[in-house]
Coordinates of C-alpha atoms in Angstrom, one line a residue:
X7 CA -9.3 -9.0 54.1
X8 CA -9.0 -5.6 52.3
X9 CA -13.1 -5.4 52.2
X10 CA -13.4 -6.0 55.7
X11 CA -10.9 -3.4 56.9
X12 CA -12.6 -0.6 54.7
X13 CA -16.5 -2.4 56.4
X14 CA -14.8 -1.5 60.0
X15 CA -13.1 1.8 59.1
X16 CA -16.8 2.9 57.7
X17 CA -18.1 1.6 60.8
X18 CA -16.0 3.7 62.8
X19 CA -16.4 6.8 60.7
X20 CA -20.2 6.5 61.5
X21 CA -19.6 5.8 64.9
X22 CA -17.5 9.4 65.8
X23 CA -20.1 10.6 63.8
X24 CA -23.1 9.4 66.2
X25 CA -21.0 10.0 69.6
X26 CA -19.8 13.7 68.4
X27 CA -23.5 14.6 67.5
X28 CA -24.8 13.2 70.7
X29 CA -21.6 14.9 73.0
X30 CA -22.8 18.3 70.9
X31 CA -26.3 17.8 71.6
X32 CA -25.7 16.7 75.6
X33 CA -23.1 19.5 76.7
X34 CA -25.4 21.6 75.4
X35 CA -27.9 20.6 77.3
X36 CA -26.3 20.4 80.2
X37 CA -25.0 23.5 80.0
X38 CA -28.9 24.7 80.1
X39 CA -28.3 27.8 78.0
X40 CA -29.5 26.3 74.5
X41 CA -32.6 28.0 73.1
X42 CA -35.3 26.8 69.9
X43 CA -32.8 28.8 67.9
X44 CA -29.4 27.5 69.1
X45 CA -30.9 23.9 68.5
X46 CA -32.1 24.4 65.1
X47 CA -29.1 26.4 64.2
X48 CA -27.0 23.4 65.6
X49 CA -28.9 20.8 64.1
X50 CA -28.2 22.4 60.6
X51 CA -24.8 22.8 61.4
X52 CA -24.3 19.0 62.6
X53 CA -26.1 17.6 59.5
X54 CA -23.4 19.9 56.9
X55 CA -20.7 18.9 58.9
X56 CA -21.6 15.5 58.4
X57 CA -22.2 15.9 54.9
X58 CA -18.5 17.4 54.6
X59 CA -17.3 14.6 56.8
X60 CA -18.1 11.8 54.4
X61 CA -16.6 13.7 51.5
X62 CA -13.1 14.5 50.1
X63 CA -12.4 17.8 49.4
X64 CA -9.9 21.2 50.4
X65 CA -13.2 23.2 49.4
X66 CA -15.0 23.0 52.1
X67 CA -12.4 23.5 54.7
X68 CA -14.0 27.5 56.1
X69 CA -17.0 25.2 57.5
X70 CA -15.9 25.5 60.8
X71 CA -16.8 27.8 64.2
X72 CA -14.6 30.0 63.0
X73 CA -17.3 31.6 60.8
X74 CA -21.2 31.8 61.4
X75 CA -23.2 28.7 60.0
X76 CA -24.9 31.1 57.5
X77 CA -21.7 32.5 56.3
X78 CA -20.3 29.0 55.3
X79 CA -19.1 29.3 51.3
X80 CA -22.0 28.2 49.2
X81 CA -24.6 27.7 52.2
X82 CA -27.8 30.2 52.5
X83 CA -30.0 31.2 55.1
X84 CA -33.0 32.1 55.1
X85 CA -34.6 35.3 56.9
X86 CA -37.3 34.0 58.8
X87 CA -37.4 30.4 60.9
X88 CA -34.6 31.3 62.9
X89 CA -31.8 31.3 60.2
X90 CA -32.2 27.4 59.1
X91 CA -30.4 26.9 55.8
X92 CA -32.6 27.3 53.0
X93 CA -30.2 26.7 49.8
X94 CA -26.7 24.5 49.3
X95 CA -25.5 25.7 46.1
X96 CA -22.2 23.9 46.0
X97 CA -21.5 23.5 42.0
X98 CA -18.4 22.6 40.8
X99 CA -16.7 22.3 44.8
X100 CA -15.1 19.3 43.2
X101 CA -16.3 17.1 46.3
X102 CA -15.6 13.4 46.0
X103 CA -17.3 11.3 48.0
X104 CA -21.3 9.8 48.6
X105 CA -24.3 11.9 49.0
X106 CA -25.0 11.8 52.6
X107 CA -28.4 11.4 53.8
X108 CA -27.6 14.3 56.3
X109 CA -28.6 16.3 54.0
X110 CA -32.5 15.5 54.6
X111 CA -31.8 17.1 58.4
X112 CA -32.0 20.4 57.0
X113 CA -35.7 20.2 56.9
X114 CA -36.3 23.7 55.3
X115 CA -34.0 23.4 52.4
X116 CA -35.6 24.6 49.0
X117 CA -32.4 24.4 47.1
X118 CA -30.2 21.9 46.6
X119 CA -27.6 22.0 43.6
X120 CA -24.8 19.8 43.9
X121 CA -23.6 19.7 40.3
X122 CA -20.3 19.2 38.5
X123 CA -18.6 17.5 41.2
X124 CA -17.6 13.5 41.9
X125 CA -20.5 12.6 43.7
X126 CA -21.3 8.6 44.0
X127 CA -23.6 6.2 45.2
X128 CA -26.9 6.0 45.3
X129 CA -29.9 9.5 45.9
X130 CA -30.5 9.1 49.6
X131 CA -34.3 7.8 50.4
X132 CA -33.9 10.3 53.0
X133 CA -34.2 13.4 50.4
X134 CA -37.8 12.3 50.4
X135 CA -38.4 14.2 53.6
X136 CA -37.7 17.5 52.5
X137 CA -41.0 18.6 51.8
X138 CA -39.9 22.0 51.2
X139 CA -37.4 21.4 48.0
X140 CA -38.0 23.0 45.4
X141 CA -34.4 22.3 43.2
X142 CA -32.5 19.4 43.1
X143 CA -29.5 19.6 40.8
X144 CA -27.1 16.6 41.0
X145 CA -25.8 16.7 37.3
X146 CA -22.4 15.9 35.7
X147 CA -22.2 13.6 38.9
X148 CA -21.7 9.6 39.1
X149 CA -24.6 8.8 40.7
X150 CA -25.7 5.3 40.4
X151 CA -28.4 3.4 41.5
X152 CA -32.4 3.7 40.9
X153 CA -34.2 7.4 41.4
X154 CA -36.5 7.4 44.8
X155 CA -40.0 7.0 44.1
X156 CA -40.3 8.6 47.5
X157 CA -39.0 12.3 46.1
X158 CA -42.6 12.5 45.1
X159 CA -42.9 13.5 48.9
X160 CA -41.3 16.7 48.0
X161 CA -44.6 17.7 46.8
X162 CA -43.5 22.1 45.9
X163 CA -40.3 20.3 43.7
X164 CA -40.5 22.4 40.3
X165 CA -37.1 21.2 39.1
X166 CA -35.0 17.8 39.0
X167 CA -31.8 17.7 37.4
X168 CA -29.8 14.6 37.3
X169 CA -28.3 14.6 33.7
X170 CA -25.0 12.9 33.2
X171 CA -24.9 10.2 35.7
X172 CA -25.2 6.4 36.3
X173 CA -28.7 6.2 36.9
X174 CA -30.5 2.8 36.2
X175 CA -33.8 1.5 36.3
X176 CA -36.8 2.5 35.6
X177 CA -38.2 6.3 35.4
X178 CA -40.6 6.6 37.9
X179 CA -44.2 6.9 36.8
X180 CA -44.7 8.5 40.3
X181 CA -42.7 11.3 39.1
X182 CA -46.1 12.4 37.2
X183 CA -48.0 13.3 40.2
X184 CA -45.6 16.2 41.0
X185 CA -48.1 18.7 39.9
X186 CA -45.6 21.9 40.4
X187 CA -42.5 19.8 38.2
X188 CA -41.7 22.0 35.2
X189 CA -38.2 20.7 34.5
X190 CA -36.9 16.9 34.6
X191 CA -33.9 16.4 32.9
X192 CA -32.4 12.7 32.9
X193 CA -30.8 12.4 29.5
X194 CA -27.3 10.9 29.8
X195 CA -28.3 8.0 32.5
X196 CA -29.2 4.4 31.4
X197 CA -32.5 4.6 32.7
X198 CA -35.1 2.2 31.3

């Protein structure tokens, strides 16, 4: 009984989540003022605050319209493309929750360092589509689950961090053809 309450309450989590995004996204096209710009902005903006939406935490409580998107604690922008967020550097924000695949929205991140928090669950398959990542640190986390074969998609990676977590499986021989990967650091997992 317990397990099927906490199936529907996820299920109704996800579901404001899909109607808010897709009010956002319709007033403001109704409203006919939206640019390239305002649409990228607001599609970074909709994929943090669904990040922050599946986790527990009083750190993240400025992400709001109160502020800027590029001002948000621990976000960066970058210069050029329209101020899309290039960096999440949200280290020891002591958020407790999953990692969200929301995070692969932000399609020109390069950083990505989410470590010493209480992250769980399983690396996204989604995080495969940032082909522009550079760093991923998810250390002193509890992720479980196998790595993505897929993050070999992020072809410019130079770094991979995901010591001290609950990692299983196999390391992935497909981790080898990231030719620009100078760093990998997996110790403290029980990978195979």
């Amino acid at each position: 009984m317990e397990l099927s309450c906490n199936i529907v309450a996820v299920l109704v989590r996800w579901l404001w989540l899909f109607f808010f995004i897709h009010a956002t996204l319709l007033m403001w096209l109704v409203v006919g003022s939206i640019t390239t710009k305002d649409l990228a902005n607001a599609t970074d903006a909709l994929a943090l605050r669904a990040f922050k939406h599946q986790l527990r935490s009083n750190s993240l409580s400025a992400w709001n319209d109160s502020l800027p998107l590029c001002q948000w604690q621990g976000i960066t922008c970058g210069r050029r493309h329209s101020q899309r967020v290039v960096a999440m550097n949200l280290t020891g924000f002591q958020l407790v929750g999953p990692l969200s695949p929301f995070i692969a929205n932000l399609t020109f991140l390069r950083v990505i360092d989410l470590s010493r928090n209480k992250l769980h669950g399983q690396i996204p398959r989604e995080f495969g589509r940032l082909s522009r990542l550079r760093y991923l640190n998810l250390s002193a986390n509890s992720v479980g689950g196998e790595t993505p074969t897929n993050l070999t998609h992020c072809w410019r990676l130079i770094a991979i961090d995901f010591y001290r977590n609950k990692l299983t499986g196999r390391i992935p021989v497909e981790l080898g053809s990231l030719s620009r990967l100078s760093r990998l650091r997996l110790s403290s997992n029980s990978l195979t």
